Coordinates of C-alpha atoms in Angstrom, one line a residue:
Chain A
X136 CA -17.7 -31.5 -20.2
X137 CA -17.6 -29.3 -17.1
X138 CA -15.7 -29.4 -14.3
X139 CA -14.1 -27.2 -11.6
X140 CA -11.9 -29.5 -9.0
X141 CA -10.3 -27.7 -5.7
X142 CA -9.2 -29.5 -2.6
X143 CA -12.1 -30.1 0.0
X144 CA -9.9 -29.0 3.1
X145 CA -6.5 -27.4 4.2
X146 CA -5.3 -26.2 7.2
X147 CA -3.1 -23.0 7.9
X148 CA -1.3 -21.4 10.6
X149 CA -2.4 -18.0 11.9
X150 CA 0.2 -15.6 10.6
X151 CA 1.3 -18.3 7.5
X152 CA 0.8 -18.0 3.5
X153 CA -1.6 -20.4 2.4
X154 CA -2.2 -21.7 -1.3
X155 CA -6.1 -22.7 -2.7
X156 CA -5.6 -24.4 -5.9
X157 CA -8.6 -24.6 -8.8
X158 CA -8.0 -26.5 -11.8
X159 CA -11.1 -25.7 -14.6
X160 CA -12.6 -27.2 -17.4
X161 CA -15.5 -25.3 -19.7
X162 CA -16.9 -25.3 -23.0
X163 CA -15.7 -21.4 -23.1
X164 CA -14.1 -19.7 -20.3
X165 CA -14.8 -15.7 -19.7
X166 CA -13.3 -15.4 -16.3
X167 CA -12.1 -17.0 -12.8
X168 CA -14.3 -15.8 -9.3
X169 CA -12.9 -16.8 -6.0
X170 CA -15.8 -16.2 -2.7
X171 CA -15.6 -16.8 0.0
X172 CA -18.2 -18.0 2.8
X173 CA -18.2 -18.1 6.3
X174 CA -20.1 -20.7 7.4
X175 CA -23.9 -20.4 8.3
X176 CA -23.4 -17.2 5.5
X177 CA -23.4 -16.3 2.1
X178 CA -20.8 -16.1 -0.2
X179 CA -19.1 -12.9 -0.6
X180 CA -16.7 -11.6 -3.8
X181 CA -13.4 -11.7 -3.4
X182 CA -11.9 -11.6 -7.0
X183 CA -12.0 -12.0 -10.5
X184 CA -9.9 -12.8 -13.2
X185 CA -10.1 -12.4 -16.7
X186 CA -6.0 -12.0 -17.9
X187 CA -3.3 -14.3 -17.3
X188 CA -1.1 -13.2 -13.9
X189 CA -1.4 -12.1 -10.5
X190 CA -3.6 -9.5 -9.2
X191 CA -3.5 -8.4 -5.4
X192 CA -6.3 -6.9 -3.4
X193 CA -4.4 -6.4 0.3
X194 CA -3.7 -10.0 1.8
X195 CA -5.6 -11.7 -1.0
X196 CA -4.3 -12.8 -4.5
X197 CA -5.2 -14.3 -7.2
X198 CA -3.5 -15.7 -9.8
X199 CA -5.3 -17.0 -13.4
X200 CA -3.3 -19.6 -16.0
X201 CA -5.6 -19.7 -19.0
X202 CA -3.6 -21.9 -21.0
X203 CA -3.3 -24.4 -18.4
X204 CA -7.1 -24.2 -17.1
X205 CA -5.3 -23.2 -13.1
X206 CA -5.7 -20.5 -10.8
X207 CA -5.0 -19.9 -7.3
X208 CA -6.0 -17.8 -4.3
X209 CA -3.4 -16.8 -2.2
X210 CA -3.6 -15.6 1.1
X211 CA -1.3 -14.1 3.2
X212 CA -0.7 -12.8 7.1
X213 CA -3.5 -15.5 7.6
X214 CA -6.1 -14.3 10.6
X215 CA -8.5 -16.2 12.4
X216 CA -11.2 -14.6 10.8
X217 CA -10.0 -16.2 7.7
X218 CA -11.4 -19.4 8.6
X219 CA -14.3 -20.2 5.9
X220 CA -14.8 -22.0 2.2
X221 CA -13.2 -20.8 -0.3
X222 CA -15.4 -21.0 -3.5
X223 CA -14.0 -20.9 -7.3
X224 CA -16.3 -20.3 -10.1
X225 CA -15.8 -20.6 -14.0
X226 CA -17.6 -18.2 -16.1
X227 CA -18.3 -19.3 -19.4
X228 CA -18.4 -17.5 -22.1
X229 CA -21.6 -18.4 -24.3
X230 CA -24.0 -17.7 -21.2
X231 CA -21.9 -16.3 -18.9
X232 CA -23.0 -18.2 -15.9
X233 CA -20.8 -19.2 -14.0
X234 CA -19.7 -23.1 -13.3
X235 CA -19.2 -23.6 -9.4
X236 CA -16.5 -25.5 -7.4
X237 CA -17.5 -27.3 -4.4
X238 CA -15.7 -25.1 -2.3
X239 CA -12.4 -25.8 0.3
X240 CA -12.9 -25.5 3.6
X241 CA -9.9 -23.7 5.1
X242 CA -9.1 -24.2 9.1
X243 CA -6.7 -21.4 10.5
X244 CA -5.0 -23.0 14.0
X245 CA -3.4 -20.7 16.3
Chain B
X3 CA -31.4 -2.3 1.4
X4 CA -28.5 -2.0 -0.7
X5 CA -27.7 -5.7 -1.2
X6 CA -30.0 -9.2 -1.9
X7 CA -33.0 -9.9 0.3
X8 CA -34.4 -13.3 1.2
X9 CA -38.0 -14.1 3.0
X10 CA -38.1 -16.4 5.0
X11 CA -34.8 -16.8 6.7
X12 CA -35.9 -20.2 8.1
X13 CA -38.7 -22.4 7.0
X14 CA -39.5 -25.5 8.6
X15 CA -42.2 -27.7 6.4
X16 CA -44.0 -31.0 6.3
X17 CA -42.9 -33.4 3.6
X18 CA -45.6 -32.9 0.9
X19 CA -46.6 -29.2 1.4
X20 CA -46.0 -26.3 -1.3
X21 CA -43.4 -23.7 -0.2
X22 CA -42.3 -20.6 -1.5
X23 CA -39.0 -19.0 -0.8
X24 CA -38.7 -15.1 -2.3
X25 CA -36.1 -12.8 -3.2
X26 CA -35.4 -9.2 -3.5
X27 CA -32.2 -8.4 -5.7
X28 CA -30.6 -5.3 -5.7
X29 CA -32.2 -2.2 -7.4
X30 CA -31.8 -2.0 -11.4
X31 CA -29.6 -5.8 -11.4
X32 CA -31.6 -7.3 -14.5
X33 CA -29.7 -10.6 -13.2
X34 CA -31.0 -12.9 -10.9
X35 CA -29.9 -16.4 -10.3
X36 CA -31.2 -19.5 -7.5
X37 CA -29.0 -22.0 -6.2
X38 CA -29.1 -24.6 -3.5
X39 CA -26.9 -25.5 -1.2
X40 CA -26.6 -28.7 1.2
X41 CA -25.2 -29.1 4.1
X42 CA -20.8 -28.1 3.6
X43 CA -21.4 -28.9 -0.3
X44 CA -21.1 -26.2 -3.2
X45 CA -23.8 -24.0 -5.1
X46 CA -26.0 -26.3 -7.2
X47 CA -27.2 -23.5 -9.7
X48 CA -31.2 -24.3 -10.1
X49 CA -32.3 -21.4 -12.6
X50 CA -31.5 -17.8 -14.3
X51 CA -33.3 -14.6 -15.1
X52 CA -32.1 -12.2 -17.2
X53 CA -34.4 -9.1 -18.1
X54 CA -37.7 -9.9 -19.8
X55 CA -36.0 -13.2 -21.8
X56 CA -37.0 -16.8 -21.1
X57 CA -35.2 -18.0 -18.3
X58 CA -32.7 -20.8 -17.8
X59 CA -34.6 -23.4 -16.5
X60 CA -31.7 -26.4 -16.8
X61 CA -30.8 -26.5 -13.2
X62 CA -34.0 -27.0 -11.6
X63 CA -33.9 -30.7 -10.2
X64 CA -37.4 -31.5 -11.0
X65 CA -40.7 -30.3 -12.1
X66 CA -41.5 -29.3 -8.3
X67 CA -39.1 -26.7 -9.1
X68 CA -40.7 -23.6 -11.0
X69 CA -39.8 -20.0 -10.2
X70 CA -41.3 -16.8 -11.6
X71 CA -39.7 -12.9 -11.6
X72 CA -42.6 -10.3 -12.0
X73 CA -41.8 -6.9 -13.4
X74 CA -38.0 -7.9 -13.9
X75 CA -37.5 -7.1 -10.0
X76 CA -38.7 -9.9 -7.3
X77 CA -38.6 -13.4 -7.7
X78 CA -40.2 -16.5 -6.2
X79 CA -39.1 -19.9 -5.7
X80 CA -42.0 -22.4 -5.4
X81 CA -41.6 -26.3 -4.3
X82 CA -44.3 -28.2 -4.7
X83 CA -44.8 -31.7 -2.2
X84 CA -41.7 -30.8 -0.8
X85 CA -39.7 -34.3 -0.2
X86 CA -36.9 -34.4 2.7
X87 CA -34.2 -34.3 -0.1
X88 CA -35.0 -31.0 -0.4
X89 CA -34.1 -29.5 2.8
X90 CA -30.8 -27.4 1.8
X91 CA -30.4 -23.1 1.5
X92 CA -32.0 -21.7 -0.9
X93 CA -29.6 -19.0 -2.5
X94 CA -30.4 -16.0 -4.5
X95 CA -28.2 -13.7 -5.9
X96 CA -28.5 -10.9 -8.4
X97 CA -26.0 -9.1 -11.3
X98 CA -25.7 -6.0 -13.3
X99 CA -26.4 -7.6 -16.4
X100 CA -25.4 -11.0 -16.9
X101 CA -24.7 -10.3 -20.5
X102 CA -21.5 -10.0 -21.0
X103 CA -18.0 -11.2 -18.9
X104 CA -16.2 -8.8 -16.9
X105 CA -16.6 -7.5 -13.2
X106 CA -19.8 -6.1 -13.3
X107 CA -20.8 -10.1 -13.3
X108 CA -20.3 -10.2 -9.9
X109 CA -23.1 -12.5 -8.0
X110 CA -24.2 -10.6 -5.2
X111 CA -25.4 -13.0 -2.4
X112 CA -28.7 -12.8 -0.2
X113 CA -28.2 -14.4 3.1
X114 CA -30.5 -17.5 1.5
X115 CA -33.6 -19.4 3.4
X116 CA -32.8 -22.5 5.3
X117 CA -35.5 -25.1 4.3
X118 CA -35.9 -28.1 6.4
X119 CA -38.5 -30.8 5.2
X120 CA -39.8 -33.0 8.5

């Protein structure tokens, strides 16, 4: 089957490192999305992943195990403004559409 | 615009009445996927278009759902007697080509229409 599991909420200090887990499981896998969605919006891109290892975009990384089915979004110097759902998306590889988590919800306190 | 547009913004609706929700994806994106969304859940995907092929129908819930895409470019969601179970946002995003992995996949989001059934 299909599934995409991440934790429904964390909380965060402003100004701390915080850690969103996705564990994945497709027929075929392409790639690994992260958005992210502020609520009341619409998601917005944040990354992608198609090779094992880290890539870093600024105070945002993300990091893609394909062996193990895992990746990560890691956010650092954490803002206020940083306070949204953080959505991870499988895309398979047969019709390339993309599986979706049901999101964590990430509260920043001061 | 540059990015995904969605009419209406807000639609309020009677239970049993038709509704259609439309969307304008990005200029040349042969891509164009509908989702739903409740209320602090994930995207529920409903259906895809890509180019002039037969579209992916397997998300749509049930046959109240149908969607058309004339000329490749706009699309339209219709309902048909709506049910309260069906208040959620409507999502609509659009891709490059949805043909083949990499970043040109990205879904670009509109900013969806907010269907509440009374």
């Amino acid at each position: 089957g299909q599934n995409i599991d991440q934790p429904t909420e964390m909380t965060a200090t402003e100004g701390a490192i915080v850690q969103i887990n996705c564990t994945y499981q497709t027929s075929g896998f392409n790639g690994l999305f992260w958005y992210q969605q502020h609520a009341g919006e619409a998601p917005t891109f944040l990354s992608y992943n198609v090779l094992d290892g880290l890539e870093e975009k600024g105070r945002f990384s993300s990091f893609l195990s394909r062996s193990k089915g895992y990746s990560y979004l890691l956010l650092k110097e954490l803002q206020m403004k940083d306070s949204a759902s953080y959505l991870c998306a499988a895309e398979s590889n047969s019709n390339y559409q993309l599986i979706w988590g049901a999101g964590t919800k990430l509260i920043i306190k001061p | 615009g540059a990015g995904v547009s969605q009419s209406p913004s807000n639609k309020v609706t009677e239970k049993g009445k038709d509704v259609e929700l439309r969307c304008d994806p990005i200029s040349g994106h042969t891509a164009l996927y509908w989702y739903r969304q409740s209320l602090g859940q994930g995207l529920e995907f409903l259906i895809y278009f890509q180019g002039n092929s037969a579209p992916d129908k397997s998300g749509l819930p049930s046959d109240r759902f149908s969607a058309e895409r004339t000329g490749g470019s706009v699309s339209t969601l219709t309902i048909q007697r709506t049910q309260q179970e069906d208040s959620a946002v409507y999502l609509c995003a659009s891709s490059s080509s949805g043909l083949a992995g990499g970043p040109q996949e990205t879904q670009y989001f509109g900013p969806g229409t907010r269907l509440l059934v009374l």
